[in-house]
Structure formats: C-alpha cells, structure tokens
Amino acid sequence: MKFSMTENGFSGDLPFGELAVSTNEEYGFRPYQLLAASLAVCSAGIIRKVLEKQRMPAEDIQAEVKEIIRIDEEAGRVSKVHLHFLIKGDIDESKMPRVMELTRKNCSMVRSVENSIEVVETYELV
C-alpha cells in the first residue's frame, strides 16, 4: 500500500479503488473509523466461516460498531470498541459461545490489538 499527501489528508490507490483518509471526515475516512471497520469486518468474516464449518451457514450478518471510546489525553487513542453482530439463519444458539470464542481467536485484527484495545463482541440471532 502506498499513500500520498493531498490538500486535506492522504490518498491511497488500492486494488479496489482510491481510499481517502483525513482527520476531517468531510474529506475522507478518519483513521479510527478504518480501525473500527477492520475489527468489525474481520470478525464478521470469521463468524461467517465458523458458522459454515459448523454446518450452520448464515443467511446474513450485519456488523455494527456500537461504541468507540477514545482517550483525549492520550492523543485520542482508541481504548475500547464494542462490536455487535446481527446474525440471520438457522443457527443453534447453544453453539454461539464457541463460535464467538473461535472468532476472537482467529480474527487477525482483533488479535493485533488485544493488548491495547478492549474489544467487546455481542450478537443477536434474528
């Protein structure tokens, strides 16, 4: 990946298109938003794979970032992210604690921040 400075932030020319990043959300994604998106989508993708391996494929998974806590005194450091998943399908609820355990264990983004950011994962079966 390569990013170049623009008038209002930075721009990356990535395989799927241009990514604008700025501290001002009028001009691009804010870095903390990309961090939260990475955690949410990585986790949702692992949930999907785990459910498929357990022969309970999801019809749909929605990932929502319910809360982001930042510490202003520490340069706006992200200290907590609450991810909530809405999972639709014929899912055995008794197996969900194990699904969530495997998700946390296998999501590379969550593992990358596990000692610096509290990641809370909740779910609802719909």
Backbone as ProteinMPNN parsed JSONL, in Angstrom:
{"seq_chain_A": "MKFSMTENGFSGDLPFGELAVSTNEEYGFRPYQLLAASLAVCSAGIIRKVLEKQRMPAEDIQAEVKEIIRIDEEAGRVSKVHLHFLIKGDIDESKMPRVMELTRKNCSMVRSVENSIEVVETYELV", "coords_chain_A": {"N_chain_A": [[0.847, -1.182, 0.0], [0.425, 2.234, -0.683], [0.45, 5.595, 0.23], [-0.336, 8.94, -0.535], [0.218, 12.395, 0.122], [-2.441, 14.734, 0.228], [-4.345, 17.759, -0.311], [-6.052, 17.809, 1.901], [-5.514, 15.6, 3.497], [-4.649, 12.243, 3.094], [-4.209, 10.033, 0.311], [-4.816, 6.846, -0.95], [-4.001, 4.614, -3.492], [-5.517, 1.846, -4.071], [-6.017, -1.706, -4.78], [-8.835, -1.998, -5.107], [-9.75, 0.495, -5.556], [-9.653, 4.065, -4.904], [-8.655, 5.311, -1.749], [-9.519, 7.655, 0.515], [-8.155, 9.342, 3.222], [-8.455, 11.203, 6.137], [-8.082, 13.571, 8.813], [-10.269, 15.079, 9.022], [-13.539, 14.413, 8.582], [-14.985, 15.344, 6.43], [-13.435, 15.088, 4.246], [-12.529, 12.515, 3.936], [-12.143, 9.121, 5.131], [-11.796, 8.802, 8.611], [-8.911, 7.926, 10.502], [-9.445, 6.348, 12.879], [-11.958, 5.352, 12.273], [-11.434, 3.592, 10.201], [-9.904, 1.734, 11.559], [-11.84, 0.68, 13.377], [-13.642, -0.331, 11.49], [-12.077, -2.322, 10.32], [-11.799, -4.119, 12.466], [-14.509, -4.852, 12.85], [-15.35, -5.965, 10.351], [-13.464, -7.968, 9.881], [-13.993, -9.661, 12.086], [-16.709, -10.321, 11.555], [-16.409, -11.706, 9.159], [-14.981, -13.939, 10.039], [-16.853, -15.057, 11.814], [-18.751, -15.819, 9.926], [-17.283, -17.812, 8.467], [-16.795, -19.703, 10.52], [-19.405, -20.46, 11.23], [-20.193, -21.636, 8.795], [-18.412, -23.827, 8.708], [-19.416, -25.229, 10.834], [-21.688, -26.182, 9.812], [-23.884, -24.458, 9.771], [-24.753, -22.289, 8.005], [-24.837, -18.743, 7.706], [-27.525, -16.678, 6.708], [-27.415, -13.971, 6.551], [-25.254, -11.461, 7.821], [-24.906, -8.741, 9.856], [-22.762, -6.191, 10.817], [-22.169, -4.018, 13.429], [-20.7, -1.116, 14.736], [-20.999, -0.356, 17.856], [-19.978, 1.253, 19.86], [-17.278, 3.428, 20.369], [-14.59, 4.175, 22.286], [-12.515, 6.812, 23.01], [-9.469, 8.205, 24.202], [-8.877, 11.322, 25.004], [-6.756, 12.588, 26.351], [-4.639, 11.027, 25.662], [-3.795, 11.467, 23.016], [-6.126, 10.917, 21.625], [-6.337, 8.187, 21.597], [-7.705, 5.02, 20.821], [-9.482, 3.183, 23.101], [-11.457, 1.351, 23.55], [-13.675, -0.744, 21.743], [-16.881, -1.583, 20.821], [-18.393, -4.173, 19.289], [-21.21, -5.285, 17.532], [-23.155, -7.936, 16.377], [-25.621, -8.87, 14.089], [-27.136, -11.766, 13.316], [-28.475, -13.753, 10.898], [-30.227, -16.685, 10.245], [-30.47, -20.298, 10.347], [-29.488, -21.004, 13.152], [-27.932, -22.675, 15.786], [-28.355, -21.676, 18.921], [-27.068, -22.539, 21.226], [-24.532, -23.146, 20.421], [-23.299, -20.772, 19.943], [-21.607, -19.422, 21.914], [-19.143, -20.805, 21.588], [-18.687, -20.294, 18.869], [-18.227, -17.53, 18.969], [-15.96, -17.495, 20.588], [-14.094, -18.819, 18.938], [-14.08, -16.995, 16.886], [-12.903, -14.69, 18.032], [-10.401, -15.773, 18.577], [-9.41, -16.258, 16.014], [-9.545, -13.948, 14.443], [-7.529, -11.814, 12.843], [-7.263, -9.035, 13.077], [-8.477, -8.343, 15.543], [-6.815, -9.834, 17.203], [-4.462, -8.455, 16.792], [-4.765, -6.112, 18.222], [-5.282, -6.85, 20.803], [-3.935, -6.474, 23.264], [-4.019, -3.792, 23.689], [-6.392, -2.48, 23.034], [-9.646, -2.7, 24.222], [-11.853, -5.011, 23.078], [-15.158, -5.57, 22.664], [-17.514, -7.997, 21.991], [-20.708, -8.615, 20.924], [-23.808, -10.292, 20.144], [-26.794, -10.951, 18.24], [-29.271, -13.265, 17.388], [-31.281, -13.341, 14.635]], "CA_chain_A": [[0.0, 0.0, 0.0], [1.15, 3.495, -0.735], [-0.424, 6.752, 0.429], [0.266, 10.218, -0.911], [-0.393, 13.56, 0.748], [-3.34, 15.576, -0.552], [-4.594, 19.039, 0.354], [-6.79, 17.633, 3.148], [-5.229, 14.33, 4.138], [-3.842, 11.335, 2.295], [-4.964, 9.211, -0.618], [-4.165, 5.591, -1.312], [-4.527, 3.957, -4.692], [-5.534, 0.444, -3.702], [-6.554, -2.554, -5.847], [-10.27, -1.845, -5.316], [-10.086, 1.899, -5.743], [-8.96, 5.082, -4.119], [-9.056, 5.44, -0.353], [-9.189, 8.97, 1.055], [-8.052, 9.316, 4.669], [-8.236, 12.554, 6.628], [-8.542, 13.81, 10.183], [-11.537, 15.787, 8.852], [-14.36, 13.449, 7.833], [-15.517, 15.935, 5.2], [-12.507, 14.812, 3.149], [-12.149, 11.114, 3.851], [-12.34, 8.311, 6.329], [-10.889, 9.112, 9.713], [-8.153, 6.705, 10.814], [-10.095, 5.48, 13.875], [-13.07, 4.674, 11.609], [-10.863, 2.468, 9.46], [-9.535, 0.751, 12.579], [-13.07, 0.026, 13.833], [-14.175, -1.101, 10.357], [-11.242, -3.519, 10.183], [-12.176, -5.045, 13.538], [-15.875, -5.337, 12.622], [-15.476, -6.801, 9.152], [-12.659, -9.167, 10.11], [-14.762, -10.527, 12.987], [-17.897, -10.815, 10.849], [-15.96, -12.715, 8.199], [-14.633, -15.165, 10.775], [-18.136, -15.636, 12.245], [-19.317, -16.473, 8.736], [-16.535, -19.039, 8.187], [-17.006, -20.667, 11.603], [-20.767, -20.982, 11.082], [-20.194, -22.54, 7.638], [-17.726, -25.066, 9.092], [-20.286, -25.95, 11.763], [-22.877, -26.527, 9.006], [-24.97, -23.532, 10.11], [-24.421, -21.072, 7.259], [-25.659, -17.557, 7.948], [-28.164, -16.045, 5.552], [-26.958, -12.588, 6.555], [-24.585, -10.974, 9.03], [-24.713, -7.293, 9.911], [-21.81, -5.811, 11.86], [-22.35, -2.623, 13.84], [-19.808, -0.604, 15.774], [-21.929, 0.283, 18.802], [-19.309, 2.232, 20.71], [-15.828, 3.612, 20.294], [-14.135, 5.075, 23.35], [-11.194, 7.372, 22.736], [-8.914, 8.934, 25.336], [-8.336, 12.588, 24.502], [-5.47, 12.878, 27.0], [-3.62, 10.161, 25.055], [-3.83, 11.735, 21.568], [-7.322, 10.315, 21.028], [-6.143, 6.739, 21.483], [-8.882, 4.167, 20.956], [-9.288, 2.26, 24.224], [-12.498, 0.314, 23.551], [-14.586, -0.835, 20.597], [-17.954, -2.565, 21.03], [-18.925, -4.685, 18.029], [-22.449, -6.039, 17.708], [-23.466, -8.66, 15.153], [-26.958, -9.411, 13.875], [-26.885, -12.959, 12.517], [-29.729, -14.348, 10.433], [-30.07, -18.028, 9.724], [-30.88, -21.397, 11.221], [-28.299, -21.107, 13.993], [-28.137, -23.278, 17.102], [-27.862, -20.681, 19.876], [-26.189, -23.163, 22.221], [-23.182, -23.207, 19.856], [-22.775, -19.428, 19.712], [-20.424, -19.068, 22.713], [-17.956, -21.376, 20.934], [-18.487, -19.533, 17.625], [-17.626, -16.243, 19.321], [-14.607, -17.787, 21.081], [-13.267, -19.092, 17.758], [-13.967, -15.739, 16.138], [-11.895, -13.861, 18.711], [-9.107, -16.445, 18.44], [-8.963, -16.314, 14.625], [-9.604, -12.664, 13.742], [-6.188, -11.219, 12.924], [-7.338, -7.637, 13.5], [-8.72, -8.344, 16.988], [-5.583, -10.334, 17.834], [-3.424, -7.424, 16.675], [-4.978, -5.027, 19.194], [-5.805, -7.432, 22.035], [-3.285, -5.983, 24.475], [-4.072, -2.328, 23.764], [-7.769, -2.009, 22.865], [-10.677, -3.638, 24.681], [-12.835, -5.292, 22.028], [-16.331, -6.252, 23.191], [-18.3, -8.549, 20.89], [-22.018, -9.143, 21.279], [-24.54, -10.746, 18.955], [-28.21, -11.31, 18.315], [-29.743, -14.125, 16.314], [-32.558, -12.798, 14.14]], "C_chain_A": [[0.887, 1.237, 0.0], [0.14, 4.631, -0.625], [0.345, 8.021, 0.11], [-0.509, 11.349, -0.265], [-1.279, 14.301, -0.255], [-3.531, 16.877, 0.215], [-5.211, 18.852, 1.74], [-6.526, 16.318, 3.867], [-4.276, 13.501, 3.307], [-4.753, 10.497, 1.417], [-4.145, 7.98, -0.959], [-4.823, 5.011, -2.539], [-4.41, 2.46, -4.461], [-6.189, -0.395, -4.802], [-8.052, -2.369, -6.125], [-10.695, -0.394, -5.418], [-9.303, 2.808, -4.826], [-9.533, 5.147, -2.706], [-8.574, 6.795, 0.145], [-9.235, 8.895, 2.576], [-7.705, 10.725, 5.132], [-8.657, 12.642, 8.09], [-9.858, 14.568, 10.186], [-12.443, 14.905, 8.007], [-15.091, 14.054, 6.641], [-14.665, 15.554, 3.989], [-12.072, 13.358, 3.046], [-12.468, 10.388, 5.147], [-11.338, 8.747, 7.384], [-10.167, 7.823, 10.101], [-8.836, 5.789, 11.835], [-11.296, 4.749, 13.275], [-12.573, 3.456, 10.835], [-10.433, 1.359, 10.409], [-10.771, -0.028, 13.031], [-13.678, -0.83, 12.724], [-13.384, -2.392, 10.17], [-11.603, -4.561, 11.235], [-13.534, -5.674, 13.256], [-15.955, -6.319, 11.459], [-14.637, -8.071, 9.268], [-13.436, -10.15, 10.985], [-15.976, -11.121, 12.293], [-17.522, -11.893, 9.835], [-15.597, -14.024, 8.866], [-15.895, -15.842, 11.308], [-18.742, -16.421, 11.089], [-18.625, -17.809, 8.458], [-16.787, -20.105, 9.249], [-18.4, -21.289, 11.484], [-20.857, -21.953, 9.905], [-19.542, -23.872, 7.994], [-18.566, -25.896, 10.052], [-21.623, -26.32, 11.108], [-24.121, -25.737, 9.427], [-24.741, -22.225, 9.339], [-25.389, -19.926, 7.548], [-26.272, -17.086, 6.64], [-27.684, -14.608, 5.412], [-26.264, -12.303, 7.881], [-24.413, -9.472, 8.869], [-23.759, -7.011, 11.064], [-21.994, -4.327, 12.159], [-21.31, -2.274, 14.903], [-20.692, 0.213, 16.696], [-21.27, 1.408, 19.581], [-17.822, 2.243, 20.392], [-15.471, 4.594, 21.398], [-12.702, 5.482, 23.02], [-10.755, 8.19, 23.938], [-8.223, 10.184, 24.817], [-6.965, 12.898, 25.074], [-4.32, 12.032, 26.441], [-3.702, 10.245, 23.533], [-5.028, 11.074, 20.877], [-7.211, 8.815, 20.829], [-7.467, 6.0, 21.667], [-8.608, 3.182, 22.083], [-10.312, 1.127, 24.225], [-13.337, 0.423, 22.28], [-15.603, -1.93, 20.914], [-18.53, -2.913, 19.663], [-20.172, -5.5, 18.323], [-22.828, -6.646, 16.36], [-24.911, -9.133, 15.175], [-26.796, -10.557, 12.885], [-28.223, -13.607, 12.187], [-29.431, -15.724, 9.849], [-30.581, -19.05, 10.722], [-29.673, -21.767, 12.081], [-28.689, -21.694, 15.346], [-27.516, -22.343, 18.143], [-26.905, -21.278, 20.902], [-24.744, -23.246, 21.725], [-22.543, -21.831, 19.695], [-21.62, -19.026, 20.638], [-19.121, -19.601, 22.095], [-17.651, -20.648, 19.632], [-17.784, -18.219, 17.935], [-16.202, -16.424, 19.855], [-13.65, -18.027, 19.908], [-13.06, -17.834, 16.914], [-12.874, -14.866, 16.737], [-10.499, -14.456, 18.5], [-8.539, -16.322, 17.027], [-9.052, -15.009, 13.84], [-8.261, -11.946, 13.912], [-6.22, -9.774, 13.4], [-7.573, -7.532, 15.003], [-7.464, -8.808, 17.716], [-4.491, -9.27, 17.819], [-3.548, -6.338, 17.738], [-5.318, -5.546, 20.589], [-5.141, -6.935, 23.311], [-3.334, -4.466, 24.617], [-5.478, -1.752, 23.644], [-8.714, -3.091, 23.38], [-11.697, -3.787, 23.556], [-13.943, -6.124, 22.654], [-17.157, -6.718, 21.993], [-19.599, -9.113, 21.439], [-22.735, -9.534, 19.991], [-26.012, -10.944, 19.288], [-28.489, -12.232, 17.151], [-31.118, -13.614, 15.9], [-33.176, -13.722, 13.111]], "O_chain_A": [[1.956, 1.263, 0.61], [-0.89, 4.63, -1.299], [1.522, 8.155, 0.442], [-1.729, 11.281, -0.118], [-0.92, 14.471, -1.42], [-2.938, 17.067, 1.277], [-4.936, 19.631, 2.653], [-7.274, 15.966, 4.779], [-3.231, 13.981, 2.87], [-5.921, 10.279, 1.739], [-2.945, 8.061, -1.22], [-6.048, 4.925, -2.622], [-3.34, 1.876, -4.632], [-6.856, 0.162, -5.674], [-8.494, -2.562, -7.258], [-11.888, -0.092, -5.37], [-8.42, 2.381, -4.083], [-10.743, 5.048, -2.505], [-7.372, 7.056, 0.194], [-10.224, 8.443, 3.154], [-6.793, 11.361, 4.604], [-9.498, 11.867, 8.546], [-10.499, 14.694, 11.23], [-12.152, 14.668, 6.835], [-15.76, 13.327, 5.907], [-15.109, 15.678, 2.847], [-11.311, 13.01, 2.143], [-12.983, 10.96, 6.107], [-10.178, 9.025, 7.082], [-10.753, 6.742, 10.033], [-8.809, 4.57, 11.672], [-11.626, 3.647, 13.714], [-13.226, 2.412, 10.821], [-10.581, 0.177, 10.097], [-10.751, -1.258, 13.065], [-14.174, -1.926, 12.984], [-13.965, -3.44, 9.891], [-11.7, -5.749, 10.929], [-13.702, -6.885, 13.402], [-16.563, -7.383, 11.578], [-15.053, -9.133, 8.805], [-13.526, -11.335, 10.663], [-16.242, -12.315, 12.434], [-18.242, -12.878, 9.676], [-15.868, -15.098, 8.329], [-16.002, -17.067, 11.262], [-19.192, -17.554, 11.264], [-19.29, -18.821, 8.239], [-16.972, -21.277, 8.922], [-18.555, -22.502, 11.623], [-21.525, -22.983, 10.005], [-20.053, -24.93, 7.627], [-18.448, -27.121, 10.086], [-22.568, -26.721, 11.788], [-25.238, -26.254, 9.442], [-24.554, -21.172, 9.949], [-26.602, -20.123, 7.623], [-25.621, -17.095, 5.595], [-27.561, -14.087, 4.304], [-26.64, -12.838, 8.924], [-23.853, -8.994, 7.883], [-23.934, -7.536, 12.163], [-21.975, -3.491, 11.255], [-21.076, -3.036, 15.84], [-21.087, 1.332, 16.367], [-21.917, 2.398, 19.924], [-17.202, 1.201, 20.178], [-15.988, 5.71, 21.438], [-11.821, 4.654, 22.79], [-11.584, 8.8, 24.614], [-7.126, 10.118, 24.262], [-6.099, 13.414, 24.367], [-3.155, 12.306, 26.727], [-3.681, 9.225, 22.845], [-4.958, 10.718, 19.701], [-7.908, 8.238, 19.994], [-8.25, 6.321, 22.561], [-7.63, 2.435, 22.039], [-10.081, 0.074, 24.818], [-13.661, 1.514, 21.812], [-15.234, -3.061, 21.233], [-19.082, -2.058, 18.971], [-20.19, -6.31, 19.25], [-22.825, -5.964, 15.336], [-25.369, -9.722, 16.155], [-26.371, -10.347, 11.749], [-28.998, -13.962, 13.076], [-28.5, -15.894, 9.062], [-31.062, -18.704, 11.801], [-28.94, -22.709, 11.782], [-29.657, -21.258, 15.969], [-26.293, -22.234, 18.234], [-26.019, -20.581, 21.395], [-23.827, -23.401, 22.532], [-21.366, -21.735, 19.347], [-20.711, -18.333, 20.179], [-18.109, -18.9, 22.089], [-16.485, -20.406, 19.318], [-16.844, -17.837, 17.236], [-15.334, -15.59, 19.596], [-12.537, -17.503, 19.889], [-12.004, -17.638, 16.312], [-12.014, -14.361, 16.015], [-9.534, -13.726, 18.274], [-7.321, -16.286, 16.853], [-8.666, -14.976, 12.671], [-7.913, -11.525, 15.015], [-5.285, -9.33, 14.066], [-6.936, -6.716, 15.67], [-7.093, -8.233, 18.739], [-3.682, -9.199, 18.744], [-2.555, -5.715, 18.113], [-5.615, -4.747, 21.478], [-5.769, -6.984, 24.369], [-2.759, -3.91, 25.553], [-5.727, -0.641, 24.11], [-8.59, -4.259, 23.012], [-12.323, -2.814, 23.137], [-13.709, -7.24, 23.119], [-17.46, -5.934, 21.094], [-19.592, -9.982, 22.311], [-22.324, -9.156, 18.894], [-26.405, -11.084, 20.447], [-27.998, -12.007, 16.045], [-32.012, -13.473, 16.736], [-34.25, -13.43, 12.585]]}, "name": "protein", "num_of_chains": 1, "seq": "MKFSMTENGFSGDLPFGELAVSTNEEYGFRPYQLLAASLAVCSAGIIRKVLEKQRMPAEDIQAEVKEIIRIDEEAGRVSKVHLHFLIKGDIDESKMPRVMELTRKNCSMVRSVENSIEVVETYELV"}
